[in-house]
PDB file of C-alpha atoms and ligand atoms in Angstrom:
ATOM      1  CA  MET C  28      -0.031  -0.038  -0.012  1.00  0.00           C
ATOM      2  CA  ARG C  29       1.452   3.660  -0.774  1.00  0.00           C
ATOM      3  CA  ARG C  30       1.889   5.464   2.115  1.00  0.00           C
ATOM      4  CA  LEU C  31      -1.110   8.580   1.026  1.00  0.00           C
ATOM      5  CA  GLU C  32      -3.127   5.648  -0.236  1.00  0.00           C
ATOM      6  CA  ASN C  33      -7.082   7.275   0.226  1.00  0.00           C
ATOM      7  CA  LYS C  34      -5.767  10.635   1.662  1.00  0.00           C
ATOM      8  CA  VAL C  35      -7.145  13.910   0.388  1.00  0.00           C
ATOM      9  CA  ALA C  36      -4.950  16.682   0.538  1.00  0.00           C
ATOM     10  CA  ILE C  37      -5.193  20.118  -0.053  1.00  0.00           C
ATOM     11  CA  ILE C  38      -1.588  21.824  -0.824  1.00  0.00           C
ATOM     12  CA  THR C  39      -1.299  25.519  -1.535  1.00  0.00           C
ATOM     13  CA  GLY C  40       1.257  27.137  -3.564  1.00  0.00           C
ATOM     14  CA  ALA C  41       1.616  24.101  -5.718  1.00  0.00           C
ATOM     15  CA  GLY C  42       2.022  25.323  -8.877  1.00  0.00           C
ATOM     16  CA  ARG C  43       5.631  25.480  -8.375  1.00  0.00           C
ATOM     17  CA  GLY C  44       8.875  24.721  -6.345  1.00  0.00           C
ATOM     18  CA  ILE C  45       8.310  22.848  -3.336  1.00  0.00           C
ATOM     19  CA  GLY C  46       4.595  22.830  -3.486  1.00  0.00           C
ATOM     20  CA  PHE C  47       4.512  21.608  -7.037  1.00  0.00           C
ATOM     21  CA  ALA C  48       7.682  19.192  -5.620  1.00  0.00           C
ATOM     22  CA  ALA C  49       5.204  18.149  -3.072  1.00  0.00           C
ATOM     23  CA  ALA C  50       2.189  17.567  -5.093  1.00  0.00           C
ATOM     24  CA  SER C  51       4.123  15.710  -7.149  1.00  0.00           C
ATOM     25  CA  ALA C  52       5.200  12.981  -4.358  1.00  0.00           C
ATOM     26  CA  PHE C  53       1.636  12.792  -2.885  1.00  0.00           C
ATOM     27  CA  ALA C  54      -0.320  11.711  -5.845  1.00  0.00           C
ATOM     28  CA  ARG C  55       2.844   9.332  -6.258  1.00  0.00           C
ATOM     29  CA  GLU C  56       2.076   7.956  -2.998  1.00  0.00           C
ATOM     30  CA  GLY C  57      -1.629   7.832  -3.679  1.00  0.00           C
ATOM     31  CA  ALA C  58      -3.361  10.849  -2.224  1.00  0.00           C
ATOM     32  CA  LYS C  59      -5.730  12.735  -4.169  1.00  0.00           C
ATOM     33  CA  VAL C  60      -4.370  16.236  -4.603  1.00  0.00           C
ATOM     34  CA  VAL C  61      -6.011  19.649  -4.474  1.00  0.00           C
ATOM     35  CA  LEU C  62      -3.616  22.375  -5.750  1.00  0.00           C
ATOM     36  CA  ALA C  63      -4.716  25.638  -4.458  1.00  0.00           C
ATOM     37  CA  GLU C  64      -2.766  28.554  -6.345  1.00  0.00           C
ATOM     38  CA  LEU C  65      -2.758  31.572  -7.227  1.00  0.00           C
ATOM     39  CA  ASP C  66      -1.588  31.895 -10.278  1.00  0.00           C
ATOM     40  CA  GLU C  67      -3.568  29.958 -12.956  1.00  0.00           C
ATOM     41  CA  THR C  68      -0.954  29.237 -15.410  1.00  0.00           C
ATOM     42  CA  THR C  69       1.479  27.090 -12.996  1.00  0.00           C
ATOM     43  CA  GLY C  70      -1.935  25.746 -11.390  1.00  0.00           C
ATOM     44  CA  ARG C  71      -3.321  24.345 -14.234  1.00  0.00           C
ATOM     45  CA  ARG C  72       0.381  22.932 -15.734  1.00  0.00           C
ATOM     46  CA  ALA C  73       1.050  21.351 -12.381  1.00  0.00           C
ATOM     47  CA  ALA C  74      -2.633  19.412 -12.116  1.00  0.00           C
ATOM     48  CA  LYS C  75      -2.031  18.432 -15.881  1.00  0.00           C
ATOM     49  CA  TRP C  76       1.479  16.697 -15.349  1.00  0.00           C
ATOM     50  CA  ILE C  77       0.020  15.158 -12.420  1.00  0.00           C
ATOM     51  CA  ALA C  78      -2.666  13.830 -14.241  1.00  0.00           C
ATOM     52  CA  ASP C  79      -0.646  12.841 -17.282  1.00  0.00           C
ATOM     53  CA  ASN C  80       1.719  10.668 -14.934  1.00  0.00           C
ATOM     54  CA  GLY C  81      -0.908   8.864 -13.327  1.00  0.00           C
ATOM     55  CA  GLY C  82      -1.498  10.862 -10.182  1.00  0.00           C
ATOM     56  CA  GLU C  83      -5.156  12.538  -8.846  1.00  0.00           C
ATOM     57  CA  ALA C  84      -4.451  15.945  -8.886  1.00  0.00           C
ATOM     58  CA  THR C  85      -7.399  19.110  -9.426  1.00  0.00           C
ATOM     59  CA  PHE C  86      -6.247  22.354  -9.733  1.00  0.00           C
ATOM     60  CA  VAL C  87      -8.401  25.359  -7.711  1.00  0.00           C
ATOM     61  CA  GLN C  88      -7.562  28.596  -8.485  1.00  0.00           C
ATOM     62  CA  THR C  89      -7.180  30.143  -4.823  1.00  0.00           C
ATOM     63  CA  ASP C  90      -5.819  33.208  -3.217  1.00  0.00           C
ATOM     64  CA  CYS C  91      -4.800  31.897  -0.036  1.00  0.00           C
ATOM     65  CA  SER C  92      -4.854  35.335   2.020  1.00  0.00           C
ATOM     66  CA  ARG C  93      -8.670  35.982   0.679  1.00  0.00           C
ATOM     67  CA  PRO C  94     -11.573  34.141   2.876  1.00  0.00           C
ATOM     68  CA  ALA C  95     -13.684  33.834   0.595  1.00  0.00           C
ATOM     69  CA  ASP C  96     -11.384  32.037  -1.894  1.00  0.00           C
ATOM     70  CA  VAL C  97     -10.179  29.577   0.816  1.00  0.00           C
ATOM     71  CA  GLN C  98     -14.033  28.827   1.586  1.00  0.00           C
ATOM     72  CA  ASN C  99     -14.444  27.982  -2.036  1.00  0.00           C
ATOM     73  CA  LEU C 100     -11.590  25.906  -2.028  1.00  0.00           C
ATOM     74  CA  VAL C 101     -12.846  23.910   1.063  1.00  0.00           C
ATOM     75  CA  ALA C 102     -16.024  23.365  -0.821  1.00  0.00           C
ATOM     76  CA  ARG C 103     -14.667  22.272  -3.716  1.00  0.00           C
ATOM     77  CA  THR C 104     -12.551  19.753  -2.176  1.00  0.00           C
ATOM     78  CA  MET C 105     -15.806  18.304  -0.505  1.00  0.00           C
ATOM     79  CA  GLU C 106     -17.612  18.395  -3.421  1.00  0.00           C
ATOM     80  CA  LEU C 107     -15.229  16.461  -5.559  1.00  0.00           C
ATOM     81  CA  TYR C 108     -13.750  13.909  -2.943  1.00  0.00           C
ATOM     82  CA  GLY C 109     -16.210  13.811   0.273  1.00  0.00           C
ATOM     83  CA  GLY C 110     -13.447  14.392   2.770  1.00  0.00           C
ATOM     84  CA  LEU C 111     -10.588  16.206   3.656  1.00  0.00           C
ATOM     85  CA  HIS C 112      -6.998  14.275   5.744  1.00  0.00           C
ATOM     86  CA  VAL C 113      -4.036  16.766   4.877  1.00  0.00           C
ATOM     87  CA  LEU C 114      -3.374  20.187   4.558  1.00  0.00           C
ATOM     88  CA  TYR C 115      -0.283  21.359   3.689  1.00  0.00           C
ATOM     89  CA  ASN C 116       0.099  25.432   3.978  1.00  0.00           C
ATOM     90  CA  ASN C 117       2.983  26.134   1.849  1.00  0.00           C
ATOM     91  CA  ALA C 118       2.059  29.043  -0.449  1.00  0.00           C
ATOM     92  CA  SER C 119       4.395  32.156   0.210  1.00  0.00           C
ATOM     93  CA  VAL C 120       6.106  35.183  -0.765  1.00  0.00           C
ATOM     94  CA  PHE C 121       8.921  36.892  -0.438  1.00  0.00           C
ATOM     95  CA  LEU C 122       9.501  40.734  -1.872  1.00  0.00           C
ATOM     96  CA  GLN C 123      12.027  42.009  -2.978  1.00  0.00           C
ATOM     97  CA  ASP C 124      11.431  45.227  -0.888  1.00  0.00           C
ATOM     98  CA  ASP C 125      11.230  43.728   2.042  1.00  0.00           C
ATOM     99  CA  ALA C 126      13.684  45.313   4.748  1.00  0.00           C
ATOM    100  CA  ALA C 127      14.822  46.083   8.233  1.00  0.00           C
ATOM    101  CA  ALA C 128      12.022  47.400   9.983  1.00  0.00           C
ATOM    102  CA  THR C 129      13.389  51.029  10.159  1.00  0.00           C
ATOM    103  CA  GLN C 130      13.622  50.958   6.102  1.00  0.00           C
ATOM    104  CA  LEU C 131      10.171  48.496   5.529  1.00  0.00           C
ATOM    105  CA  ASP C 132       7.162  49.971   3.732  1.00  0.00           C
ATOM    106  CA  GLU C 133       3.895  49.935   5.249  1.00  0.00           C
ATOM    107  CA  ALA C 134       2.339  47.850   2.407  1.00  0.00           C
ATOM    108  CA  VAL C 135       5.049  45.531   2.083  1.00  0.00           C
ATOM    109  CA  TRP C 136       4.661  44.672   5.786  1.00  0.00           C
ATOM    110  CA  ASP C 137       1.104  44.378   5.060  1.00  0.00           C
ATOM    111  CA  ARG C 138       1.260  42.459   2.017  1.00  0.00           C
ATOM    112  CA  VAL C 139       3.559  39.814   3.324  1.00  0.00           C
ATOM    113  CA  LEU C 140       1.723  39.459   6.452  1.00  0.00           C
ATOM    114  CA  ARG C 141      -1.317  38.751   4.517  1.00  0.00           C
ATOM    115  CA  THR C 142       0.095  35.952   2.017  1.00  0.00           C
ATOM    116  CA  ASN C 143       2.380  34.176   4.284  1.00  0.00           C
ATOM    117  CA  LEU C 144       0.480  34.706   7.306  1.00  0.00           C
ATOM    118  CA  ASP C 145      -3.398  35.015   7.284  1.00  0.00           C
ATOM    119  CA  SER C 146      -3.163  32.350   4.269  1.00  0.00           C
ATOM    120  CA  VAL C 147      -1.851  30.181   7.163  1.00  0.00           C
ATOM    121  CA  PHE C 148      -4.911  30.878   9.608  1.00  0.00           C
ATOM    122  CA  LEU C 149      -7.628  30.924   6.976  1.00  0.00           C
ATOM    123  CA  CYS C 150      -6.853  27.637   5.791  1.00  0.00           C
ATOM    124  CA  SER C 151      -6.636  26.245   8.835  1.00  0.00           C
ATOM    125  CA  LYS C 152      -9.968  28.020  10.314  1.00  0.00           C
ATOM    126  CA  TYR C 153     -11.625  26.724   7.608  1.00  0.00           C
ATOM    127  CA  ALA C 154     -10.217  23.175   6.591  1.00  0.00           C
ATOM    128  CA  ILE C 155      -9.719  22.049  10.045  1.00  0.00           C
ATOM    129  CA  PRO C 156     -13.601  21.356  10.692  1.00  0.00           C
ATOM    130  CA  LEU C 157     -13.962  18.884   8.004  1.00  0.00           C
ATOM    131  CA  MET C 158     -10.779  16.995   9.303  1.00  0.00           C
ATOM    132  CA  ILE C 159     -12.276  16.765  12.887  1.00  0.00           C
ATOM    133  CA  ALA C 160     -15.604  15.783  11.254  1.00  0.00           C
ATOM    134  CA  GLY C 161     -13.886  12.521   9.133  1.00  0.00           C
ATOM    135  CA  GLY C 162     -12.317  11.877  12.098  1.00  0.00           C
ATOM    136  CA  GLY C 163      -8.824  13.512  11.840  1.00  0.00           C
ATOM    137  CA  GLY C 164      -6.210  14.241   9.774  1.00  0.00           C
ATOM    138  CA  ALA C 165      -2.722  16.180   9.829  1.00  0.00           C
ATOM    139  CA  VAL C 166      -1.690  19.540   8.987  1.00  0.00           C
ATOM    140  CA  ILE C 167       1.812  20.940   7.935  1.00  0.00           C
ATOM    141  CA  HIS C 168       3.011  24.632   8.361  1.00  0.00           C
ATOM    142  CA  THR C 169       5.948  25.858   6.188  1.00  0.00           C
ATOM    143  CA  ALA C 170       7.937  28.573   8.005  1.00  0.00           C
ATOM    144  CA  SER C 171      12.052  29.040   7.562  1.00  0.00           C
ATOM    145  CA  SER C 172      14.806  29.329   8.772  1.00  0.00           C
ATOM    146  CA  ALA C 173      13.913  32.964   9.248  1.00  0.00           C
ATOM    147  CA  GLY C 174      11.029  31.707  11.986  1.00  0.00           C
ATOM    148  CA  VAL C 175      13.895  30.329  13.993  1.00  0.00           C
ATOM    149  CA  ILE C 176      17.327  32.387  13.920  1.00  0.00           C
ATOM    150  CA  GLY C 177      18.010  36.118  13.318  1.00  0.00           C
ATOM    151  CA  ILE C 178      17.919  36.602   9.366  1.00  0.00           C
ATOM    152  CA  PRO C 179      18.508  40.635   8.766  1.00  0.00           C
ATOM    153  CA  GLY C 180      16.996  42.422   6.082  1.00  0.00           C
ATOM    154  CA  CYS C 181      13.307  40.694   5.976  1.00  0.00           C
ATOM    155  CA  ASP C 182      11.674  41.606   8.869  1.00  0.00           C
ATOM    156  CA  ALA C 183       7.997  41.208   7.616  1.00  0.00           C
ATOM    157  CA  TYR C 184       9.002  37.619   6.126  1.00  0.00           C
ATOM    158  CA  THR C 185      10.969  37.011   9.583  1.00  0.00           C
ATOM    159  CA  ALA C 186       7.703  37.946  11.494  1.00  0.00           C
ATOM    160  CA  ALA C 187       5.415  35.702   9.411  1.00  0.00           C
ATOM    161  CA  LYS C 188       7.434  32.988   9.873  1.00  0.00           C
ATOM    162  CA  GLY C 189       8.018  33.216  13.668  1.00  0.00           C
ATOM    163  CA  ALA C 190       4.470  33.567  13.958  1.00  0.00           C
ATOM    164  CA  THR C 191       3.698  30.598  11.673  1.00  0.00           C
ATOM    165  CA  VAL C 192       6.026  28.920  14.456  1.00  0.00           C
ATOM    166  CA  ALA C 193       4.383  29.719  17.235  1.00  0.00           C
ATOM    167  CA  LEU C 194       0.937  28.743  15.529  1.00  0.00           C
ATOM    168  CA  THR C 195       2.137  25.443  15.269  1.00  0.00           C
ATOM    169  CA  ARG C 196       2.792  24.598  18.910  1.00  0.00           C
ATOM    170  CA  SER C 197      -0.612  26.515  19.875  1.00  0.00           C
ATOM    171  CA  MET C 198      -2.530  24.249  17.507  1.00  0.00           C
ATOM    172  CA  ALA C 199      -0.850  21.357  17.435  1.00  0.00           C
ATOM    173  CA  VAL C 200      -1.984  21.416  21.689  1.00  0.00           C
ATOM    174  CA  ALA C 201      -5.431  22.597  20.557  1.00  0.00           C
ATOM    175  CA  PHE C 202      -6.456  20.141  17.918  1.00  0.00           C
ATOM    176  CA  GLY C 203      -4.410  17.204  18.893  1.00  0.00           C
ATOM    177  CA  PRO C 204      -7.010  16.205  21.179  1.00  0.00           C
ATOM    178  CA  ARG C 205      -9.178  16.376  18.523  1.00  0.00           C
ATOM    179  CA  GLY C 206      -7.261  14.001  16.171  1.00  0.00           C
ATOM    180  CA  VAL C 207      -5.352  16.524  13.714  1.00  0.00           C
ATOM    181  CA  ARG C 208      -1.756  17.125  13.982  1.00  0.00           C
ATOM    182  CA  VAL C 209      -0.145  19.881  13.576  1.00  0.00           C
ATOM    183  CA  ASN C 210       3.631  19.997  12.220  1.00  0.00           C
ATOM    184  CA  CYS C 211       6.262  23.047  10.690  1.00  0.00           C
ATOM    185  CA  ILE C 212       8.727  22.486   8.234  1.00  0.00           C
ATOM    186  CA  CYS C 213      11.233  25.098   8.108  1.00  0.00           C
ATOM    187  CA  PRO C 214      13.358  25.054   5.331  1.00  0.00           C
ATOM    188  CA  ALA C 215      16.517  27.122   3.801  1.00  0.00           C
ATOM    189  CA  GLY C 216      18.489  27.244   0.814  1.00  0.00           C
ATOM    190  CA  VAL C 217      15.993  25.376  -1.089  1.00  0.00           C
ATOM    191  CA  GLU C 218      16.503  25.547  -5.056  1.00  0.00           C
ATOM    192  CA  THR C 219      13.211  27.401  -5.937  1.00  0.00           C
ATOM    193  CA  GLU C 220      12.346  30.563  -8.184  1.00  0.00           C
ATOM    194  CA  MET C 221      12.010  32.158  -3.926  1.00  0.00           C
ATOM    195  CA  LEU C 222      15.718  31.662  -3.461  1.00  0.00           C
ATOM    196  CA  LYS C 223      16.478  33.401  -6.581  1.00  0.00           C
ATOM    197  CA  GLN C 224      14.301  36.539  -5.262  1.00  0.00           C
ATOM    198  CA  SER C 225      15.513  36.033  -1.743  1.00  0.00           C
ATOM    199  CA  ASN C 226      19.382  35.340  -1.891  1.00  0.00           C
ATOM    200  CA  LEU C 227      20.639  34.666  -5.125  1.00  0.00           C
ATOM    201  CA  GLU C 228      19.454  37.584  -6.854  1.00  0.00           C
ATOM    202  CA  ASN C 229      20.113  39.640  -3.651  1.00  0.00           C
ATOM    203  CA  PRO C 230      23.718  41.646  -4.441  1.00  0.00           C
ATOM    204  CA  ASP C 231      24.529  41.427  -0.532  1.00  0.00           C
ATOM    205  CA  PHE C 232      24.170  37.618  -0.837  1.00  0.00           C
ATOM    206  CA  ASP C 233      27.430  35.924   0.129  1.00  0.00           C
ATOM    207  CA  SER C 234      26.950  32.399  -1.532  1.00  0.00           C
ATOM    208  CA  GLU C 235      30.673  31.355  -0.486  1.00  0.00           C
ATOM    209  CA  PHE C 236      29.709  32.223   3.094  1.00  0.00           C
ATOM    210  CA  PHE C 237      26.280  29.995   2.208  1.00  0.00           C
ATOM    211  CA  PHE C 238      28.707  27.259   1.276  1.00  0.00           C
ATOM    212  CA  ARG C 239      31.502  27.464   3.899  1.00  0.00           C
ATOM    213  CA  ARG C 240      28.767  27.639   6.513  1.00  0.00           C
ATOM    214  CA  ALA C 241      26.531  25.048   5.059  1.00  0.00           C
ATOM    215  CA  PRO C 242      27.310  21.749   6.845  1.00  0.00           C
ATOM    216  CA  LEU C 243      26.245  19.661   3.397  1.00  0.00           C
ATOM    217  CA  GLY C 244      27.767  22.283   1.293  1.00  0.00           C
ATOM    218  CA  ARG C 245      25.216  22.412  -1.111  1.00  0.00           C
ATOM    219  CA  PHE C 246      21.593  23.550  -1.408  1.00  0.00           C
ATOM    220  CA  GLY C 247      18.835  21.422  -0.945  1.00  0.00           C
ATOM    221  CA  THR C 248      16.021  20.026  -3.427  1.00  0.00           C
ATOM    222  CA  PRO C 249      12.099  20.803  -3.511  1.00  0.00           C
ATOM    223  CA  GLU C 250      11.923  16.940  -3.353  1.00  0.00           C
ATOM    224  CA  GLU C 251      13.894  16.813  -0.617  1.00  0.00           C
ATOM    225  CA  ILE C 252      11.403  19.318   1.373  1.00  0.00           C
ATOM    226  CA  ALA C 253       8.550  17.123  -0.046  1.00  0.00           C
ATOM    227  CA  GLN C 254       9.326  13.757   0.997  1.00  0.00           C
ATOM    228  CA  VAL C 255       9.363  15.483   4.730  1.00  0.00           C
ATOM    229  CA  ALA C 256       5.718  16.355   3.720  1.00  0.00           C
ATOM    230  CA  VAL C 257       4.764  13.362   2.541  1.00  0.00           C
ATOM    231  CA  PHE C 258       6.281  11.846   6.100  1.00  0.00           C
ATOM    232  CA  LEU C 259       4.448  14.696   8.499  1.00  0.00           C
ATOM    233  CA  ALA C 260       1.281  13.610   6.189  1.00  0.00           C
ATOM    234  CA  SER C 261       1.618   9.912   6.457  1.00  0.00           C
ATOM    235  CA  ASP C 262       0.410   7.917   9.512  1.00  0.00           C
ATOM    236  CA  GLU C 263       4.617   7.090   9.579  1.00  0.00           C
ATOM    237  CA  SER C 264       4.753  10.184  11.927  1.00  0.00           C
ATOM    238  CA  SER C 265       1.036   9.813  13.834  1.00  0.00           C
ATOM    239  CA  TYR C 266       3.173  10.727  17.059  1.00  0.00           C
ATOM    240  CA  ILE C 267       4.582  13.628  15.804  1.00  0.00           C
ATOM    241  CA  ASN C 268       2.622  16.770  17.041  1.00  0.00           C
ATOM    242  CA  GLY C 269       3.939  20.077  17.472  1.00  0.00           C
ATOM    243  CA  ALA C 270       7.407  19.630  15.985  1.00  0.00           C
ATOM    244  CA  ILE C 271       9.325  22.332  14.461  1.00  0.00           C
ATOM    245  CA  LEU C 272      11.067  20.312  11.825  1.00  0.00           C
ATOM    246  CA  ARG C 273      14.492  22.217  10.175  1.00  0.00           C
ATOM    247  CA  ALA C 274      15.020  21.178   6.623  1.00  0.00           C
ATOM    248  CA  ASP C 275      17.733  23.277   6.117  1.00  0.00           C
ATOM    249  CA  GLY C 276      21.160  20.841   5.865  1.00  0.00           C
ATOM    250  CA  GLY C 277      22.110  21.812   9.281  1.00  0.00           C
ATOM    251  CA  ILE C 278      22.942  25.407   8.415  1.00  0.00           C
ATOM    252  CA  THR C 279      20.486  26.859  11.316  1.00  0.00           C
ATOM    253  CA  ILE C 280      22.722  25.498  14.136  1.00  0.00           C
ATOM    254  CA  ALA C 281      26.375  25.629  12.027  1.00  0.00           C
ATOM    255  CA  PRO C 282      29.129  28.146  14.177  1.00  0.00           C
ATOM    256  CA  ILE C 283      30.373  31.011  11.940  1.00  0.00           C
ATOM    257  CA  SER C 284      33.607  29.785  10.207  1.00  0.00           C
TER     258      SER C 284
HETATM  259  N1  NAD U   3      13.322  28.449  -1.013  1.00  0.00           N
HETATM  260  C1  NAD U   3      13.614  28.161  -0.129  1.00  0.00           C
HETATM  261  O1  NAD U   3      15.016  28.531  -0.138  1.00  0.00           O
HETATM  262  C2  NAD U   3      12.961  28.729   1.444  1.00  0.00           C
HETATM  263  C3  NAD U   3      13.399  29.196   2.236  1.00  0.00           C
HETATM  264  C4  NAD U   3      12.328  28.994   3.425  1.00  0.00           C
HETATM  265  C5  NAD U   3      11.489  28.783   3.492  1.00  0.00           C
HETATM  266  N2  NAD U   3      10.555  28.687   1.873  1.00  0.00           N
HETATM  267  C6  NAD U   3       9.120  28.058   2.321  1.00  0.00           C
HETATM  268  O2  NAD U   3       9.047  27.164   1.419  1.00  0.00           O
HETATM  269  C7  NAD U   3       7.591  27.473   0.297  1.00  0.00           C
HETATM  270  C8  NAD U   3       7.902  27.148  -0.822  1.00  0.00           C
HETATM  271  O3  NAD U   3       8.626  27.996  -0.934  1.00  0.00           O
HETATM  272  P1  NAD U   3       9.238  28.356  -2.517  1.00  0.00           P
HETATM  273  O4  NAD U   3      10.800  28.012  -2.721  1.00  0.00           O
HETATM  274  O5  NAD U   3       8.684  26.690  -3.503  1.00  0.00           O
HETATM  275  O6  NAD U   3       8.389  29.269  -3.382  1.00  0.00           O
HETATM  276  P2  NAD U   3       8.065  29.456  -4.938  1.00  0.00           P
HETATM  277  O7  NAD U   3       7.662  31.790  -4.594  1.00  0.00           O
HETATM  278  O8  NAD U   3       9.066  29.107  -5.745  1.00  0.00           O
HETATM  279  O9  NAD U   3       6.797  29.049  -4.647  1.00  0.00           O
HETATM  280  C9  NAD U   3       5.335  29.887  -3.857  1.00  0.00           C
HETATM  281  C10 NAD U   3       4.265  29.110  -4.549  1.00  0.00           C
HETATM  282  O10 NAD U   3       3.398  29.831  -3.977  1.00  0.00           O
HETATM  283  C11 NAD U   3       2.031  30.791  -4.277  1.00  0.00           C
HETATM  284  N3  NAD U   3       1.496  31.880  -4.015  1.00  0.00           N
HETATM  285  C12 NAD U   3       1.926  33.147  -3.366  1.00  0.00           C
HETATM  286  N4  NAD U   3       1.205  33.813  -3.124  1.00  0.00           N
HETATM  287  C13 NAD U   3      -0.088  32.947  -3.183  1.00  0.00           C
HETATM  288  C14 NAD U   3      -1.401  33.051  -2.558  1.00  0.00           C
HETATM  289  N5  NAD U   3      -1.667  34.084  -1.826  1.00  0.00           N
HETATM  290  N6  NAD U   3      -2.198  31.857  -2.939  1.00  0.00           N
HETATM  291  C15 NAD U   3      -1.965  30.965  -3.589  1.00  0.00           C
HETATM  292  N7  NAD U   3      -0.838  30.419  -3.751  1.00  0.00           N
HETATM  293  C16 NAD U   3       0.097  31.860  -3.867  1.00  0.00           C
HETATM  294  C17 NAD U   3       3.151  31.164  -6.355  1.00  0.00           C
HETATM  295  O11 NAD U   3       1.912  31.580  -7.096  1.00  0.00           O
HETATM  296  C18 NAD U   3       4.083  29.838  -6.090  1.00  0.00           C
HETATM  297  O12 NAD U   3       3.395  29.116  -6.995  1.00  0.00           O
HETATM  298  C19 NAD U   3       7.415  28.893   1.207  1.00  0.00           C
HETATM  299  O13 NAD U   3       6.073  29.116   2.246  1.00  0.00           O
HETATM  300  C20 NAD U   3       8.469  29.280   1.680  1.00  0.00           C
HETATM  301  O14 NAD U   3       8.724  30.794   2.696  1.00  0.00           O
HETATM  302  C21 NAD U   3      11.208  28.306   1.007  1.00  0.00           C
END
């Protein structure tokens, strides 16, 4: 039996990057996957790719920071599959004009917090009752190295990711007794478009320093994070609740050299 057989999963931001890798991996493991993606082109392409490769996937165009969109997402999922077992809150943005607090435009702060944190709250708010009604489930949040160590120059992103870590703990305590486990993945240095936007296209980013400091000496791949998500979504992690799992090759615990 495949690891996610008979499970229905919503993955936000599944059009590209880690979300797409996770949607593909979930489908390979037998899940029916709902791709909640803002971008229609990538969302459609991702669902088609999964279906062409033998998986079950549906694209529902969703702005996860908008309550009406999230309500529609959850209603469509129920219509299509009659239940929900996994919510993977992965969607996020990193904006080039994010900055240290003193330099940070209020509109940038609002947009990042809305997209990166309101989306986690809204998807959880509308999805978890269905999981509870169906006997339980697994929620996976996505934070970042920025949620567990001090990374300068992106205070809006950091605030959203730090809050996601805190929310993981409170939700794990609140919903564990009702059969819903809540865990969080903290990636760093994963080869996606966001990595380019946050680091590689930043003239101040010192990639030499990154590789010197990173214990594994390389970036991660989206598939490596997707495998962590498969584990947290599956019954293999049935005793894991409230975990803040760093999937970063060890960079956040490495000494500065
Ligand atoms: N790549 C890294 O190194 C890294 C490091 C730390 C944390 N992360 C986190 O991992 C997650 C995935 O990152 P990624 O690198 O794959 O990013 P990415 O930018 O490649 O993909 C993000 C996806 O989310 C979608 N999205 C954005 N706003 C949305 C919204 N409002 N509603 C629905 N979809 C929306 C985008 O269209 C895109 O398809 C994010 O939460 C990110 O913060 C990534």
